[in-house]
């Protein structure tokens, strides 16, 4: 692994902003898009359970309906690629088992050797379920992937805008997520800023580092 320099990292994160206006004429090249999909797939999650689905909305007729379901925001149609970050609703024991099967496959481990890890995960799953915070727990994982996707895009010089200003239930029915057991949390528009997007020039508003980072 070749590390990027601190300058490259901070420049990319300073350069990134929530893009309000995309250039509708520019498309992300295929190899870069493939890398961004991989960045989403590689996102970490609690236990590695990956309780998510990243829905790439490609069909023009479907995309055209999104601004009306996104508080009138038009990034979903003007951007190059639009992904809906959806959470697995009501994560089940079968989902945990599917993951255990995948570990066995990828790492060449026996199912028996993974039994301890499985029980450990099921303990957390049961507690979250009994306390009614299963979907909340899963949703937090999805936001990790969202952050990773934005940072990855910035490092490639690709703009993004996260959109939580959406109507999740309407997204779910439009994208057929409900029947698959998923629900939309946030959209993420990828592409290139329009030259006249004035937000690109606005200084970043962040609390001072000394206010946010505590040393103990
Ligand atoms: C989870 C999440 C949801 C957001 N939803 C919207 C949105 O619906 N529309 C929008 O224009 N910006 C949205 N934003 C962008 C934030 O307003 C923006 O990140 C914040 O003001 C900081 O500005 P910066 O990202 O340009 O540095 C969202 C950001 C996050 C992290």
PDB file of N, CA, C and O in Angstrom, residues 106-164:
ATOM      1  N   UNK A 106     -14.830 -17.506   2.149  1.00  0.00           N
ATOM      2  CA  UNK A 106     -13.707 -16.628   1.802  1.00  0.00           C
ATOM      3  C   UNK A 106     -12.421 -17.054   2.503  1.00  0.00           C
ATOM      4  O   UNK A 106     -11.337 -17.021   1.911  1.00  0.00           O
ATOM      5  N   UNK A 107     -12.558 -17.474   3.765  1.00  0.00           N
ATOM      6  CA  UNK A 107     -11.359 -17.782   4.548  1.00  0.00           C
ATOM      7  C   UNK A 107     -11.065 -19.270   4.623  1.00  0.00           C
ATOM      8  O   UNK A 107     -10.115 -19.690   5.299  1.00  0.00           O
ATOM      9  N   UNK A 108     -11.879 -20.054   3.962  1.00  0.00           N
ATOM     10  CA  UNK A 108     -11.657 -21.505   3.957  1.00  0.00           C
ATOM     11  C   UNK A 108     -11.759 -22.112   5.349  1.00  0.00           C
ATOM     12  O   UNK A 108     -11.062 -23.078   5.665  1.00  0.00           O
ATOM     13  N   UNK A 109     -12.643 -21.534   6.183  1.00  0.00           N
ATOM     14  CA  UNK A 109     -12.812 -22.039   7.559  1.00  0.00           C
ATOM     15  C   UNK A 109     -14.006 -22.986   7.609  1.00  0.00           C
ATOM     16  O   UNK A 109     -14.891 -22.938   6.748  1.00  0.00           O
ATOM     17  N   UNK A 110     -13.998 -23.859   8.616  1.00  0.00           N
ATOM     18  CA  UNK A 110     -15.158 -24.741   8.770  1.00  0.00           C
ATOM     19  C   UNK A 110     -16.253 -23.979   9.509  1.00  0.00           C
ATOM     20  O   UNK A 110     -15.977 -23.061  10.279  1.00  0.00           O
ATOM     21  N   UNK A 111     -17.482 -24.416   9.292  1.00  0.00           N
ATOM     22  CA  UNK A 111     -18.635 -23.825   9.966  1.00  0.00           C
ATOM     23  C   UNK A 111     -18.484 -23.975  11.488  1.00  0.00           C
ATOM     24  O   UNK A 111     -18.816 -23.061  12.236  1.00  0.00           O
ATOM     25  N   UNK A 112     -17.954 -25.131  11.899  1.00  0.00           N
ATOM     26  CA  UNK A 112     -17.796 -25.425  13.343  1.00  0.00           C
ATOM     27  C   UNK A 112     -16.823 -24.433  13.990  1.00  0.00           C
ATOM     28  O   UNK A 112     -17.047 -23.958  15.095  1.00  0.00           O
ATOM     29  N   UNK A 113     -15.744 -24.120  13.289  1.00  0.00           N
ATOM     30  CA  UNK A 113     -14.736 -23.217  13.871  1.00  0.00           C
ATOM     31  C   UNK A 113     -15.279 -21.800  14.044  1.00  0.00           C
ATOM     32  O   UNK A 113     -14.709 -20.991  14.765  1.00  0.00           O
ATOM     33  N   UNK A 114     -16.377 -21.510  13.360  1.00  0.00           N
ATOM     34  CA  UNK A 114     -16.947 -20.164  13.422  1.00  0.00           C
ATOM     35  C   UNK A 114     -18.126 -20.080  14.394  1.00  0.00           C
ATOM     36  O   UNK A 114     -18.745 -19.027  14.537  1.00  0.00           O
ATOM     37  N   UNK A 115     -18.408 -21.200  15.054  1.00  0.00           N
ATOM     38  CA  UNK A 115     -19.586 -21.255  15.925  1.00  0.00           C
ATOM     39  C   UNK A 115     -19.507 -20.236  17.080  1.00  0.00           C
ATOM     40  O   UNK A 115     -20.513 -19.616  17.435  1.00  0.00           O
ATOM     41  N   UNK A 116     -18.301 -20.093  17.653  1.00  0.00           N
ATOM     42  CA  UNK A 116     -18.133 -19.135  18.753  1.00  0.00           C
ATOM     43  C   UNK A 116     -18.438 -17.711  18.305  1.00  0.00           C
ATOM     44  O   UNK A 116     -19.147 -16.969  18.991  1.00  0.00           O
ATOM     45  N   UNK A 117     -17.908 -17.357  17.149  1.00  0.00           N
ATOM     46  CA  UNK A 117     -18.129 -16.012  16.606  1.00  0.00           C
ATOM     47  C   UNK A 117     -19.614 -15.811  16.286  1.00  0.00           C
ATOM     48  O   UNK A 117     -20.196 -14.758  16.559  1.00  0.00           O
ATOM     49  N   UNK A 118     -20.213 -16.874  15.753  1.00  0.00           N
ATOM     50  CA  UNK A 118     -21.648 -16.807  15.421  1.00  0.00           C
ATOM     51  C   UNK A 118     -22.470 -16.528  16.680  1.00  0.00           C
ATOM     52  O   UNK A 118     -23.344 -15.662  16.688  1.00  0.00           O
ATOM     53  N   UNK A 119     -22.176 -17.263  17.764  1.00  0.00           N
ATOM     54  CA  UNK A 119     -22.925 -17.084  19.021  1.00  0.00           C
ATOM     55  C   UNK A 119     -22.736 -15.673  19.570  1.00  0.00           C
ATOM     56  O   UNK A 119     -23.666 -15.062  20.086  1.00  0.00           O
ATOM     57  N   UNK A 120     -21.510 -15.195  19.453  1.00  0.00           N
ATOM     58  CA  UNK A 120     -21.180 -13.845  19.912  1.00  0.00           C
ATOM     59  C   UNK A 120     -22.033 -12.811  19.156  1.00  0.00           C
ATOM     60  O   UNK A 120     -22.659 -11.925  19.748  1.00  0.00           O
ATOM     61  N   UNK A 121     -22.098 -12.952  17.854  1.00  0.00           N
ATOM     62  CA  UNK A 121     -22.899 -12.029  17.035  1.00  0.00           C
ATOM     63  C   UNK A 121     -24.378 -12.157  17.376  1.00  0.00           C
ATOM     64  O   UNK A 121     -25.084 -11.152  17.498  1.00  0.00           O
ATOM     65  N   UNK A 122     -24.834 -13.406  17.560  1.00  0.00           N
ATOM     66  CA  UNK A 122     -26.260 -13.611  17.849  1.00  0.00           C
ATOM     67  C   UNK A 122     -26.640 -13.022  19.209  1.00  0.00           C
ATOM     68  O   UNK A 122     -27.778 -12.588  19.398  1.00  0.00           O
ATOM     69  N   UNK A 123     -25.677 -12.997  20.146  1.00  0.00           N
ATOM     70  CA  UNK A 123     -25.923 -12.373  21.449  1.00  0.00           C
ATOM     71  C   UNK A 123     -26.224 -10.888  21.290  1.00  0.00           C
ATOM     72  O   UNK A 123     -27.200 -10.366  21.834  1.00  0.00           O
ATOM     73  N   UNK A 124     -25.385 -10.211  20.512  1.00  0.00           N
ATOM     74  CA  UNK A 124     -25.596  -8.778  20.259  1.00  0.00           C
ATOM     75  C   UNK A 124     -26.890  -8.553  19.483  1.00  0.00           C
ATOM     76  O   UNK A 124     -27.632  -7.601  19.729  1.00  0.00           O
ATOM     77  N   UNK A 125     -27.124  -9.435  18.540  1.00  0.00           N
ATOM     78  CA  UNK A 125     -28.325  -9.334  17.709  1.00  0.00           C
ATOM     79  C   UNK A 125     -29.578  -9.463  18.576  1.00  0.00           C
ATOM     80  O   UNK A 125     -30.526  -8.675  18.458  1.00  0.00           O
ATOM     81  N   UNK A 126     -29.564 -10.426  19.485  1.00  0.00           N
ATOM     82  CA  UNK A 126     -30.716 -10.670  20.367  1.00  0.00           C
ATOM     83  C   UNK A 126     -30.946  -9.454  21.276  1.00  0.00           C
ATOM     84  O   UNK A 126     -32.077  -8.978  21.409  1.00  0.00           O
ATOM     85  N   UNK A 127     -29.857  -8.936  21.853  1.00  0.00           N
ATOM     86  CA  UNK A 127     -29.979  -7.787  22.760  1.00  0.00           C
ATOM     87  C   UNK A 127     -30.559  -6.586  22.012  1.00  0.00           C
ATOM     88  O   UNK A 127     -31.493  -5.928  22.491  1.00  0.00           O
ATOM     89  N   UNK A 128     -30.020  -6.319  20.837  1.00  0.00           N
ATOM     90  CA  UNK A 128     -30.504  -5.169  20.055  1.00  0.00           C
ATOM     91  C   UNK A 128     -31.970  -5.361  19.676  1.00  0.00           C
ATOM     92  O   UNK A 128     -32.766  -4.417  19.718  1.00  0.00           O
ATOM     93  N   UNK A 129     -32.302  -6.594  19.336  1.00  0.00           N
ATOM     94  CA  UNK A 129     -33.677  -6.896  18.937  1.00  0.00           C
ATOM     95  C   UNK A 129     -34.630  -6.704  20.116  1.00  0.00           C
ATOM     96  O   UNK A 129     -35.670  -6.049  19.988  1.00  0.00           O
ATOM     97  N   UNK A 130     -34.262  -7.232  21.272  1.00  0.00           N
ATOM     98  CA  UNK A 130     -35.128  -7.129  22.463  1.00  0.00           C
ATOM     99  C   UNK A 130     -35.275  -5.675  22.914  1.00  0.00           C
ATOM    100  O   UNK A 130     -36.309  -5.294  23.441  1.00  0.00           O
ATOM    101  N   UNK A 131     -34.233  -4.902  22.711  1.00  0.00           N
ATOM    102  CA  UNK A 131     -34.286  -3.492  23.127  1.00  0.00           C
ATOM    103  C   UNK A 131     -34.873  -2.585  22.025  1.00  0.00           C
ATOM    104  O   UNK A 131     -34.867  -1.363  22.166  1.00  0.00           O
ATOM    105  N   UNK A 132     -35.306  -3.196  20.948  1.00  0.00           N
ATOM    106  CA  UNK A 132     -35.962  -2.433  19.879  1.00  0.00           C
ATOM    107  C   UNK A 132     -35.027  -1.490  19.136  1.00  0.00           C
ATOM    108  O   UNK A 132     -35.464  -0.485  18.597  1.00  0.00           O
ATOM    109  N   UNK A 133     -33.728  -1.828  19.107  1.00  0.00           N
ATOM    110  CA  UNK A 133     -32.793  -0.913  18.436  1.00  0.00           C
ATOM    111  C   UNK A 133     -32.019  -1.603  17.313  1.00  0.00           C
ATOM    112  O   UNK A 133     -30.945  -1.151  16.910  1.00  0.00           O
ATOM    113  N   UNK A 134     -32.619  -2.665  16.801  1.00  0.00           N
ATOM    114  CA  UNK A 134     -31.941  -3.421  15.743  1.00  0.00           C
ATOM    115  C   UNK A 134     -31.737  -2.575  14.474  1.00  0.00           C
ATOM    116  O   UNK A 134     -30.629  -2.489  13.939  1.00  0.00           O
ATOM    117  N   UNK A 135     -32.811  -1.945  14.025  1.00  0.00           N
ATOM    118  CA  UNK A 135     -32.705  -1.151  12.793  1.00  0.00           C
ATOM    119  C   UNK A 135     -31.821   0.076  12.990  1.00  0.00           C
ATOM    120  O   UNK A 135     -31.130   0.515  12.065  1.00  0.00           O
ATOM    121  N   UNK A 136     -31.848   0.596  14.218  1.00  0.00           N
ATOM    122  CA  UNK A 136     -30.996   1.747  14.537  1.00  0.00           C
ATOM    123  C   UNK A 136     -29.522   1.325  14.436  1.00  0.00           C
ATOM    124  O   UNK A 136     -28.693   2.014  13.833  1.00  0.00           O
ATOM    125  N   UNK A 137     -29.227   0.198  14.994  1.00  0.00           N
ATOM    126  CA  UNK A 137     -27.861  -0.352  14.964  1.00  0.00           C
ATOM    127  C   UNK A 137     -27.429  -0.570  13.504  1.00  0.00           C
ATOM    128  O   UNK A 137     -26.344  -0.136  13.089  1.00  0.00           O
ATOM    129  N   UNK A 138     -28.302  -1.199  12.741  1.00  0.00           N
ATOM    130  CA  UNK A 138     -27.965  -1.459  11.335  1.00  0.00           C
ATOM    131  C   UNK A 138     -27.772  -0.150  10.568  1.00  0.00           C
ATOM    132  O   UNK A 138     -26.851  -0.029   9.753  1.00  0.00           O
ATOM    133  N   UNK A 139     -28.628   0.819  10.865  1.00  0.00           N
ATOM    134  CA  UNK A 139     -28.563   2.094  10.134  1.00  0.00           C
ATOM    135  C   UNK A 139     -27.227   2.794  10.354  1.00  0.00           C
ATOM    136  O   UNK A 139     -26.677   3.417   9.439  1.00  0.00           O
ATOM    137  N   UNK A 140     -26.734   2.684  11.568  1.00  0.00           N
ATOM    138  CA  UNK A 140     -25.431   3.333  11.836  1.00  0.00           C
ATOM    139  C   UNK A 140     -24.346   2.782  10.932  1.00  0.00           C
ATOM    140  O   UNK A 140     -23.432   3.495  10.527  1.00  0.00           O
ATOM    141  N   UNK A 141     -24.431   1.510  10.626  1.00  0.00           N
ATOM    142  CA  UNK A 141     -23.413   0.896   9.773  1.00  0.00           C
ATOM    143  C   UNK A 141     -23.475   1.498   8.368  1.00  0.00           C
ATOM    144  O   UNK A 141     -22.461   1.723   7.722  1.00  0.00           O
ATOM    145  N   UNK A 142     -24.700   1.757   7.924  1.00  0.00           N
ATOM    146  CA  UNK A 142     -24.879   2.285   6.567  1.00  0.00           C
ATOM    147  C   UNK A 142     -24.211   3.658   6.435  1.00  0.00           C
ATOM    148  O   UNK A 142     -23.614   3.980   5.405  1.00  0.00           O
ATOM    149  N   UNK A 143     -24.277   4.432   7.503  1.00  0.00           N
ATOM    150  CA  UNK A 143     -23.674   5.766   7.448  1.00  0.00           C
ATOM    151  C   UNK A 143     -22.147   5.717   7.402  1.00  0.00           C
ATOM    152  O   UNK A 143     -21.515   6.653   6.909  1.00  0.00           O
ATOM    153  N   UNK A 144     -21.588   4.630   7.910  1.00  0.00           N
ATOM    154  CA  UNK A 144     -20.125   4.473   7.788  1.00  0.00           C
ATOM    155  C   UNK A 144     -19.769   4.336   6.298  1.00  0.00           C
ATOM    156  O   UNK A 144     -18.825   4.952   5.807  1.00  0.00           O
ATOM    157  N   UNK A 145     -20.572   3.533   5.603  1.00  0.00           N
ATOM    158  CA  UNK A 145     -20.333   3.345   4.162  1.00  0.00           C
ATOM    159  C   UNK A 145     -20.519   4.661   3.410  1.00  0.00           C
ATOM    160  O   UNK A 145     -19.784   4.968   2.463  1.00  0.00           O
ATOM    161  N   UNK A 146     -21.507   5.428   3.855  1.00  0.00           N
ATOM    162  CA  UNK A 146     -21.748   6.734   3.214  1.00  0.00           C
ATOM    163  C   UNK A 146     -20.514   7.632   3.351  1.00  0.00           C
ATOM    164  O   UNK A 146     -20.056   8.238   2.379  1.00  0.00           O
ATOM    165  N   UNK A 147     -19.980   7.708   4.558  1.00  0.00           N
ATOM    166  CA  UNK A 147     -18.796   8.544   4.787  1.00  0.00           C
ATOM    167  C   UNK A 147     -17.610   8.062   3.981  1.00  0.00           C
ATOM    168  O   UNK A 147     -16.868   8.867   3.397  1.00  0.00           O
ATOM    169  N   UNK A 148     -17.443   6.749   3.946  1.00  0.00           N
ATOM    170  CA  UNK A 148     -16.311   6.188   3.191  1.00  0.00           C
ATOM    171  C   UNK A 148     -16.438   6.511   1.696  1.00  0.00           C
ATOM    172  O   UNK A 148     -15.453   6.847   1.038  1.00  0.00           O
ATOM    173  N   UNK A 149     -17.658   6.427   1.187  1.00  0.00           N
ATOM    174  CA  UNK A 149     -17.874   6.707  -0.244  1.00  0.00           C
ATOM    175  C   UNK A 149     -17.552   8.168  -0.567  1.00  0.00           C
ATOM    176  O   UNK A 149     -16.935   8.470  -1.592  1.00  0.00           O
ATOM    177  N   UNK A 150     -17.935   9.068   0.321  1.00  0.00           N
ATOM    178  CA  UNK A 150     -17.671  10.497   0.069  1.00  0.00           C
ATOM    179  C   UNK A 150     -16.174  10.793   0.112  1.00  0.00           C
ATOM    180  O   UNK A 150     -15.656  11.537  -0.726  1.00  0.00           O
ATOM    181  N   UNK A 151     -15.493  10.214   1.091  1.00  0.00           N
ATOM    182  CA  UNK A 151     -14.053  10.455   1.205  1.00  0.00           C
ATOM    183  C   UNK A 151     -13.319   9.852   0.006  1.00  0.00           C
ATOM    184  O   UNK A 151     -12.406  10.470  -0.554  1.00  0.00           O
ATOM    185  N   UNK A 152     -13.737   8.653  -0.385  1.00  0.00           N
ATOM    186  CA  UNK A 152     -13.092   7.983  -1.532  1.00  0.00           C
ATOM    187  C   UNK A 152     -13.280   8.817  -2.802  1.00  0.00           C
ATOM    188  O   UNK A 152     -12.335   9.015  -3.577  1.00  0.00           O
ATOM    189  N   UNK A 153     -14.498   9.305  -2.989  1.00  0.00           N
ATOM    190  CA  UNK A 153     -14.771  10.109  -4.188  1.00  0.00           C
ATOM    191  C   UNK A 153     -13.903  11.368  -4.187  1.00  0.00           C
ATOM    192  O   UNK A 153     -13.312  11.723  -5.214  1.00  0.00           O
ATOM    193  N   UNK A 154     -13.802  12.013  -3.032  1.00  0.00           N
ATOM    194  CA  UNK A 154     -13.000  13.248  -2.960  1.00  0.00           C
ATOM    195  C   UNK A 154     -11.553  12.972  -3.352  1.00  0.00           C
ATOM    196  O   UNK A 154     -10.940  13.761  -4.074  1.00  0.00           O
ATOM    197  N   UNK A 155     -11.028  11.842  -2.910  1.00  0.00           N
ATOM    198  CA  UNK A 155      -9.627  11.507  -3.239  1.00  0.00           C
ATOM    199  C   UNK A 155      -9.451  11.280  -4.744  1.00  0.00           C
ATOM    200  O   UNK A 155      -8.348  11.427  -5.265  1.00  0.00           O
ATOM    201  N   UNK A 156     -10.540  10.934  -5.419  1.00  0.00           N
ATOM    202  CA  UNK A 156     -10.469  10.750  -6.879  1.00  0.00           C
ATOM    203  C   UNK A 156     -10.848  12.029  -7.627  1.00  0.00           C
ATOM    204  O   UNK A 156     -10.922  12.033  -8.859  1.00  0.00           O
ATOM    205  N   UNK A 157     -11.136  13.098  -6.857  1.00  0.00           N
ATOM    206  CA  UNK A 157     -11.542  14.352  -7.514  1.00  0.00           C
ATOM    207  C   UNK A 157     -12.960  14.293  -8.047  1.00  0.00           C
ATOM    208  O   UNK A 157     -13.294  14.962  -9.029  1.00  0.00           O
ATOM    209  N   UNK A 158     -13.785  13.489  -7.388  1.00  0.00           N
ATOM    210  CA  UNK A 158     -15.189  13.359  -7.801  1.00  0.00           C
ATOM    211  C   UNK A 158     -16.071  13.970  -6.707  1.00  0.00           C
ATOM    212  O   UNK A 158     -15.877  13.687  -5.519  1.00  0.00           O
ATOM    213  N   UNK A 159     -17.001  14.802  -7.140  1.00  0.00           N
ATOM    214  CA  UNK A 159     -17.885  15.474  -6.185  1.00  0.00           C
ATOM    215  C   UNK A 159     -19.028  14.575  -5.748  1.00  0.00           C
ATOM    216  O   UNK A 159     -19.449  13.657  -6.485  1.00  0.00           O
ATOM    217  N   UNK A 160     -19.549  14.909  -4.567  1.00  0.00           N
ATOM    218  CA  UNK A 160     -20.698  14.161  -4.038  1.00  0.00           C
ATOM    219  C   UNK A 160     -21.637  15.127  -3.317  1.00  0.00           C
ATOM    220  O   UNK A 160     -21.229  16.205  -2.897  1.00  0.00           O
ATOM    221  N   UNK A 161     -22.870  14.666  -3.152  1.00  0.00           N
ATOM    222  CA  UNK A 161     -23.785  15.327  -2.211  1.00  0.00           C
ATOM    223  C   UNK A 161     -24.626  14.253  -1.533  1.00  0.00           C
ATOM    224  O   UNK A 161     -25.332  13.498  -2.212  1.00  0.00           O
ATOM    225  N   UNK A 162     -24.537  14.186  -0.211  1.00  0.00           N
ATOM    226  CA  UNK A 162     -25.434  13.256   0.496  1.00  0.00           C
ATOM    227  C   UNK A 162     -26.812  13.903   0.588  1.00  0.00           C
ATOM    228  O   UNK A 162     -26.910  15.111   0.770  1.00  0.00           O
ATOM    229  N   UNK A 163     -27.843  13.096   0.459  1.00  0.00           N
ATOM    230  CA  UNK A 163     -29.208  13.630   0.542  1.00  0.00           C
ATOM    231  C   UNK A 163     -30.043  12.822   1.531  1.00  0.00           C
ATOM    232  O   UNK A 163     -30.542  11.749   1.192  1.00  0.00           O
ATOM    233  N   UNK A 164     -30.160  13.403   2.713  1.00  0.00           N
ATOM    234  CA  UNK A 164     -31.063  12.784   3.681  1.00  0.00           C
ATOM    235  C   UNK A 164     -32.444  13.428   3.558  1.00  0.00           C
ATOM    236  O   UNK A 164     -33.406  12.930   4.145  1.00  0.00           O
TER     237      UNK A 164
END
